């Protein structure tokens, strides 16, 4: 018998991507979809690309409408899911795609988000090295509460954690610059995300250490072994609907060779179905991961600058959000990790 699923926030981009992937999952049955202002409409009216689910009715997002399911996915704005999850029982697996349960530090939450603090859940990045030979995956086995990652945060963490864990890069003076598609900012109408504002332009935002994913990145790097990681993080909106290309550089540890650097990343992601280190001299494009739960990494050592350079490409709505949520749910439930998830992208 399939597991019953509810998706809250089904009218948004993250909710729509969850539904697209869940529709092809062999073990899940979507029974309830919820929304706020779009409640009362058919799902097909707000997500017309989801033809197989178009007849579902969007209902109000309440603990009552979410109760009674085996799995609940939340795709709500930050601050909206914490109060709801407190009223859900322990029977369901709950996966939050928002920010409410990502940070373990209440001080970080207050500084970057504000409002009520609801505590951290198991972090939904299975491949993340967390010291020694351990991966975050083992902390997801049997979990009943999972926090899916911030798309920018997981992209940068996956880029750098192998080097931190192996001691081949220094955890201070890290610099990450990301080209990101505007779908990562959600579906709400915002002037700076209008087509007239972004087409033909690259637009930096949250400059100077203000982006909310910074403490999440630092938290992940601490898990990998960094004592006090510091990072300069600058995202730039570019005119592509989805995708992230993150360029991260870190200082090469004294005496470490380029071969040792590559060996660290190769060892970290050997056998991983959804994170792949490209051959030497090859670097990823966002076009190659669209629609896929795949993170592609390219690696180089800048000998003159004494820095390691990592480029990572992901689809922010798949591996960055919905795909990571479903992959983590598969692990928690003891299902095949790849169930419902593709490694092949869409081209052109």
Coordinates of C-alpha atoms in Angstrom, one line a residue:
X1 CA 0.0 0.0 0.0
X2 CA 1.4 3.4 -0.9
X3 CA 2.3 6.0 1.7
X4 CA -0.2 8.9 1.9
X5 CA 1.4 12.3 1.3
X6 CA 0.3 15.9 2.0
X7 CA 2.1 18.9 0.5
X8 CA 1.6 22.3 2.2
X9 CA 2.3 25.3 0.1
X10 CA 1.5 23.5 -3.1
X11 CA 0.9 26.6 -5.2
X12 CA 4.5 27.9 -4.9
X13 CA 7.6 26.9 -6.8
X14 CA 9.0 24.6 -4.2
X15 CA 5.6 23.0 -3.6
X16 CA 5.1 22.6 -7.4
X17 CA 8.5 20.9 -7.7
X18 CA 7.7 18.6 -4.8
X19 CA 4.5 17.5 -6.5
X20 CA 6.2 17.0 -9.9
X21 CA 8.7 14.6 -8.4
X22 CA 6.2 12.9 -6.0
X23 CA 3.9 12.2 -8.9
X24 CA 6.4 9.8 -10.3
X25 CA 7.4 8.2 -6.9
X26 CA 6.6 4.5 -6.8
X27 CA 5.8 4.5 -3.0
X28 CA 3.9 7.7 -2.4
X29 CA 0.4 8.8 -3.1
X30 CA -0.5 12.5 -3.0
X31 CA -3.8 12.9 -1.2
X32 CA -3.8 16.5 0.1
X33 CA -2.5 19.7 -1.3
X34 CA -2.8 23.0 0.6
X35 CA -2.3 26.7 0.0
X36 CA -3.1 30.1 1.5
X37 CA -4.5 32.6 -0.9
X38 CA -5.1 30.0 -3.6
X39 CA -7.1 27.7 -1.4
X40 CA -10.4 26.7 -3.0
X41 CA -9.0 26.4 -6.5
X42 CA -8.0 23.3 -8.4
X43 CA -4.3 22.6 -8.4
X44 CA -4.3 22.7 -12.2
X45 CA -5.3 26.4 -12.1
X46 CA -2.1 27.4 -10.4
X47 CA 0.3 24.6 -11.4
X48 CA -0.9 23.9 -15.0
X49 CA 2.1 21.8 -15.8
X50 CA 1.1 19.2 -13.3
X51 CA -1.5 17.5 -15.6
X52 CA -1.8 14.3 -13.6
X53 CA -2.6 16.2 -10.5
X54 CA -4.7 19.0 -12.0
X55 CA -8.0 17.8 -10.4
X56 CA -6.8 18.0 -6.8
X57 CA -8.5 20.7 -4.7
X58 CA -6.2 23.2 -2.8
X59 CA -7.4 23.4 0.8
X60 CA -6.4 25.7 3.6
X61 CA -3.0 25.0 5.3
X62 CA -4.0 23.9 8.9
X63 CA -2.8 21.2 11.2
X64 CA -6.1 19.5 10.8
X65 CA -5.8 19.2 7.0
X66 CA -2.3 17.9 7.3
X67 CA -3.1 15.3 10.0
X68 CA -3.6 11.7 9.2
X69 CA -0.9 11.3 6.5
X70 CA 2.2 9.1 6.5
X71 CA 4.4 11.9 5.1
X72 CA 3.9 15.7 5.2
X73 CA 6.1 18.0 3.1
X74 CA 6.0 21.7 4.0
X75 CA 6.9 24.3 1.4
X76 CA 6.0 27.5 3.3
X77 CA 7.7 30.8 3.9
X78 CA 10.1 31.0 6.8
X79 CA 8.3 31.5 10.1
X80 CA 5.2 29.8 8.9
X81 CA 5.9 26.1 9.4
X82 CA 7.2 26.1 13.0
X83 CA 3.8 26.8 14.6
X84 CA 2.1 24.2 12.4
X85 CA 4.7 21.4 13.1
X86 CA 4.3 21.8 16.8
X87 CA 0.7 20.7 16.4
X88 CA 1.4 17.6 14.2
X89 CA 1.6 14.3 15.9
X90 CA 4.6 12.0 15.9
X91 CA 3.0 9.5 13.6
X92 CA 3.9 11.3 10.3
X93 CA 7.3 11.9 8.8
X94 CA 7.5 15.7 8.4
X95 CA 9.9 17.3 6.0
X96 CA 10.2 21.1 6.1
X97 CA 11.5 22.8 3.0
X98 CA 11.5 26.2 4.7
X99 CA 14.1 27.6 7.1
X100 CA 12.4 27.1 10.4
X101 CA 14.2 24.0 11.5
X102 CA 17.6 24.3 9.8
X103 CA 19.7 26.2 12.4
X104 CA 20.8 24.8 15.7
X105 CA 21.8 28.2 17.1
X106 CA 19.0 30.4 18.4
X107 CA 21.4 33.4 18.2
X108 CA 21.9 32.8 14.5
X109 CA 18.2 32.5 14.0
X110 CA 17.6 35.8 15.8
X111 CA 20.4 37.6 13.9
X112 CA 19.3 36.4 10.4
X113 CA 15.6 35.6 10.6
X114 CA 14.0 36.8 13.8
X115 CA 10.8 35.7 15.4
X116 CA 10.1 32.5 17.3
X117 CA 12.8 29.8 17.3
X118 CA 11.7 26.2 16.8
X119 CA 14.9 24.3 17.0
X120 CA 16.9 22.2 14.5
X121 CA 15.8 18.9 12.8
X122 CA 17.9 16.4 11.0
X123 CA 19.5 18.2 8.1
X124 CA 18.5 16.9 4.7
X125 CA 21.8 16.8 2.8
X126 CA 22.7 13.1 2.9
X127 CA 26.1 13.4 1.2
X128 CA 27.4 16.1 3.5
X129 CA 30.7 14.9 5.2
X130 CA 30.4 15.4 8.9
X131 CA 33.8 14.3 10.1
X132 CA 35.9 11.2 9.6
X133 CA 34.2 8.9 7.2
X134 CA 30.7 9.8 8.4
X135 CA 28.0 11.4 6.3
X136 CA 24.8 13.3 7.2
X137 CA 23.0 10.3 5.7
X138 CA 23.4 8.2 8.8
X139 CA 21.6 10.9 10.9
X140 CA 18.6 10.7 8.6
X141 CA 18.0 7.0 9.0
X142 CA 14.7 6.6 10.9
X143 CA 14.3 10.3 11.4
X144 CA 10.7 11.6 11.9
X145 CA 11.6 15.3 11.4
X146 CA 13.8 16.6 8.6
X147 CA 14.8 20.1 7.6
X148 CA 15.5 20.3 3.8
X149 CA 18.4 22.7 3.1
X150 CA 18.6 26.2 1.8
X151 CA 19.6 25.7 -1.9
X152 CA 22.5 28.1 -1.8
X153 CA 23.7 26.8 1.5
X154 CA 23.8 23.1 0.5
X155 CA 25.5 23.9 -2.8
X156 CA 28.3 25.8 -1.0
X157 CA 28.5 23.2 1.8
X158 CA 28.8 20.3 -0.6
X159 CA 31.5 22.3 -2.5
X160 CA 33.7 22.8 0.5
X161 CA 33.0 20.2 3.2
X162 CA 35.3 17.5 1.7
X163 CA 38.3 19.9 1.8
X164 CA 37.5 20.9 5.4
X165 CA 37.0 17.3 6.5
X166 CA 40.3 16.2 4.9
X167 CA 42.3 19.3 6.2
X168 CA 43.4 20.3 2.7
X169 CA 41.9 23.7 2.8
X170 CA 41.7 26.3 5.5
X171 CA 38.3 27.2 7.0
X172 CA 38.9 30.9 7.1
X173 CA 38.9 33.4 4.2
X174 CA 36.5 31.4 2.1
X175 CA 34.9 33.3 -0.8
X176 CA 31.7 32.1 -2.6
X177 CA 30.0 33.9 -5.5
X178 CA 26.8 32.4 -6.8
X179 CA 24.9 33.0 -10.0
X180 CA 21.3 32.0 -9.1
X181 CA 17.9 31.9 -10.9
X182 CA 15.1 34.0 -9.4
X183 CA 12.8 30.9 -8.7
X184 CA 14.9 30.5 -5.5
X185 CA 13.2 33.6 -4.1
X186 CA 9.7 32.1 -4.4
X187 CA 6.6 32.9 -6.4
X188 CA 5.4 36.0 -4.6
X189 CA 5.4 39.1 -6.8
X190 CA 8.5 41.2 -6.2
X191 CA 9.5 44.2 -8.3
X192 CA 13.2 43.3 -8.4
X193 CA 12.3 39.9 -9.8
X194 CA 10.1 41.1 -12.7
X195 CA 11.3 40.1 -16.1
X196 CA 11.9 43.7 -17.1
X197 CA 14.3 44.0 -14.1
X198 CA 16.4 40.9 -14.6
X199 CA 16.5 40.2 -18.4
X200 CA 19.8 41.3 -19.8
X201 CA 21.2 42.0 -16.4
X202 CA 23.0 40.4 -13.5
X203 CA 21.9 41.7 -10.1
X204 CA 23.7 41.2 -6.8
X205 CA 21.7 41.1 -3.6
X206 CA 22.3 40.4 0.1
X207 CA 25.8 41.8 -0.2
X208 CA 28.2 42.1 2.7
X209 CA 27.4 39.1 4.9
X210 CA 23.6 39.6 5.1
X211 CA 22.3 36.6 3.3
X212 CA 20.3 34.2 5.5
X213 CA 22.1 31.1 4.2
X214 CA 25.4 32.2 5.7
X215 CA 24.9 30.7 9.2
X216 CA 23.6 27.5 7.6
X217 CA 26.8 27.2 5.5
X218 CA 29.0 27.9 8.6
X219 CA 27.0 25.3 10.6
X220 CA 27.6 22.6 7.9
X221 CA 31.3 23.4 7.7
X222 CA 31.6 23.1 11.5
X223 CA 30.0 19.7 11.2
X224 CA 32.7 18.9 8.6
X225 CA 35.4 19.9 11.1
X226 CA 36.0 23.6 10.9
X227 CA 36.3 25.4 14.3
X228 CA 35.4 28.9 13.3
X229 CA 34.7 29.1 9.5
X230 CA 34.5 32.5 7.9
X231 CA 32.9 33.1 4.5
X232 CA 32.3 36.0 2.2
X233 CA 29.1 35.1 0.4
X234 CA 27.7 37.0 -2.6
X235 CA 24.7 35.8 -4.6
X236 CA 23.9 37.3 -8.0
X237 CA 20.5 36.9 -9.7
X238 CA 20.9 36.1 -13.4
X239 CA 18.2 35.7 -16.1
X240 CA 17.6 32.0 -15.9
X241 CA 14.5 30.7 -14.3
X242 CA 16.2 28.0 -12.2
X243 CA 19.7 26.9 -11.4
X244 CA 22.8 27.8 -9.3
X245 CA 26.4 28.0 -10.3
X246 CA 28.5 28.5 -7.2
X247 CA 32.2 29.5 -7.4
X248 CA 33.9 28.9 -4.1
X249 CA 37.5 29.4 -3.3
X250 CA 39.5 28.6 -0.1
X251 CA 43.1 28.9 1.0
X252 CA 45.2 25.8 0.3
X253 CA 46.5 24.3 3.5
X254 CA 50.4 24.5 3.8
X255 CA 52.2 21.7 2.1
X256 CA 49.2 20.1 0.4
X257 CA 49.5 19.1 -3.2
X258 CA 47.0 19.4 -6.0
X259 CA 46.8 15.6 -6.1
X260 CA 45.9 15.4 -2.4
X261 CA 43.2 18.0 -3.0
X262 CA 41.5 16.0 -5.7
X263 CA 41.8 12.8 -3.7
X264 CA 39.9 14.4 -0.9
X265 CA 36.9 15.2 -3.1
X266 CA 37.1 11.9 -4.9
X267 CA 37.0 10.0 -1.7
X268 CA 34.1 12.1 -0.2
X269 CA 31.8 11.5 -3.2
X270 CA 32.9 8.1 -4.5
X271 CA 29.7 6.1 -5.1
X272 CA 27.3 8.9 -4.4
X273 CA 24.4 8.7 -6.9
X274 CA 23.6 12.4 -6.9
X275 CA 26.9 14.2 -6.3
X276 CA 29.6 13.9 -8.9
X277 CA 33.1 15.3 -9.2
X278 CA 33.9 15.9 -12.9
X279 CA 37.2 14.8 -14.4
X280 CA 40.2 17.1 -14.0
X281 CA 39.9 20.2 -16.3
X282 CA 36.1 19.8 -16.7
X283 CA 33.6 22.2 -15.1
X284 CA 29.8 22.1 -14.7
X285 CA 27.1 24.1 -16.4
X286 CA 23.6 24.8 -14.9
X287 CA 22.1 23.5 -18.1
X288 CA 23.4 20.0 -17.4
X289 CA 21.5 19.6 -14.1
X290 CA 18.1 21.2 -14.9
X291 CA 15.3 18.9 -13.7
X292 CA 17.8 16.5 -12.1
X293 CA 18.6 15.7 -8.4
X294 CA 22.2 16.1 -9.4
X295 CA 25.1 18.2 -8.1
X296 CA 28.0 18.5 -10.5
X297 CA 31.4 19.7 -9.1
X298 CA 34.5 20.9 -10.9
X299 CA 37.8 21.3 -9.0
X300 CA 41.0 23.2 -9.6
X301 CA 44.0 24.4 -7.7
X302 CA 45.2 27.9 -8.4
X303 CA 48.9 27.5 -7.5
X304 CA 49.7 31.2 -8.0
X305 CA 47.1 32.3 -5.6
X306 CA 47.4 29.4 -3.2
X307 CA 43.7 28.7 -3.4
X308 CA 41.4 25.8 -4.2
X309 CA 38.6 26.6 -6.6
X310 CA 35.3 24.6 -6.6
X311 CA 32.5 25.1 -9.1
X312 CA 29.2 23.5 -8.3
X313 CA 26.0 23.4 -10.5
X314 CA 22.6 22.4 -9.2
X315 CA 19.0 22.9 -10.0
X316 CA 17.9 25.0 -7.0
X317 CA 14.3 23.6 -7.1
X318 CA 15.5 19.9 -7.3
X319 CA 18.8 19.1 -5.6
X320 CA 18.6 22.4 -3.9
X321 CA 15.1 21.9 -2.3
X322 CA 12.4 19.4 -3.4
X323 CA 14.8 16.6 -4.5
X324 CA 16.8 16.9 -1.4
X325 CA 13.6 16.7 0.7
X326 CA 12.4 13.5 -1.1
X327 CA 15.9 11.9 -1.1
X328 CA 16.1 12.5 2.7
X329 CA 12.5 11.1 3.2
X330 CA 13.5 8.0 1.2
X331 CA 16.4 7.4 3.6
X332 CA 14.3 8.1 6.7
X333 CA 11.6 5.6 5.6
X334 CA 14.0 2.9 4.5
X335 CA 13.1 3.2 0.8
X336 CA 15.6 3.1 -2.0
X337 CA 17.4 6.5 -1.9
X338 CA 16.9 7.1 -5.6
X339 CA 13.2 6.4 -5.7
X340 CA 11.3 9.1 -7.6
X341 CA 14.5 11.0 -8.4
X342 CA 16.4 11.5 -11.7
X343 CA 20.1 12.0 -12.4
X344 CA 19.5 13.0 -16.0
X345 CA 18.8 16.6 -16.8
X346 CA 16.7 18.2 -19.5
X347 CA 18.3 19.6 -22.6
X348 CA 18.4 21.9 -24.5

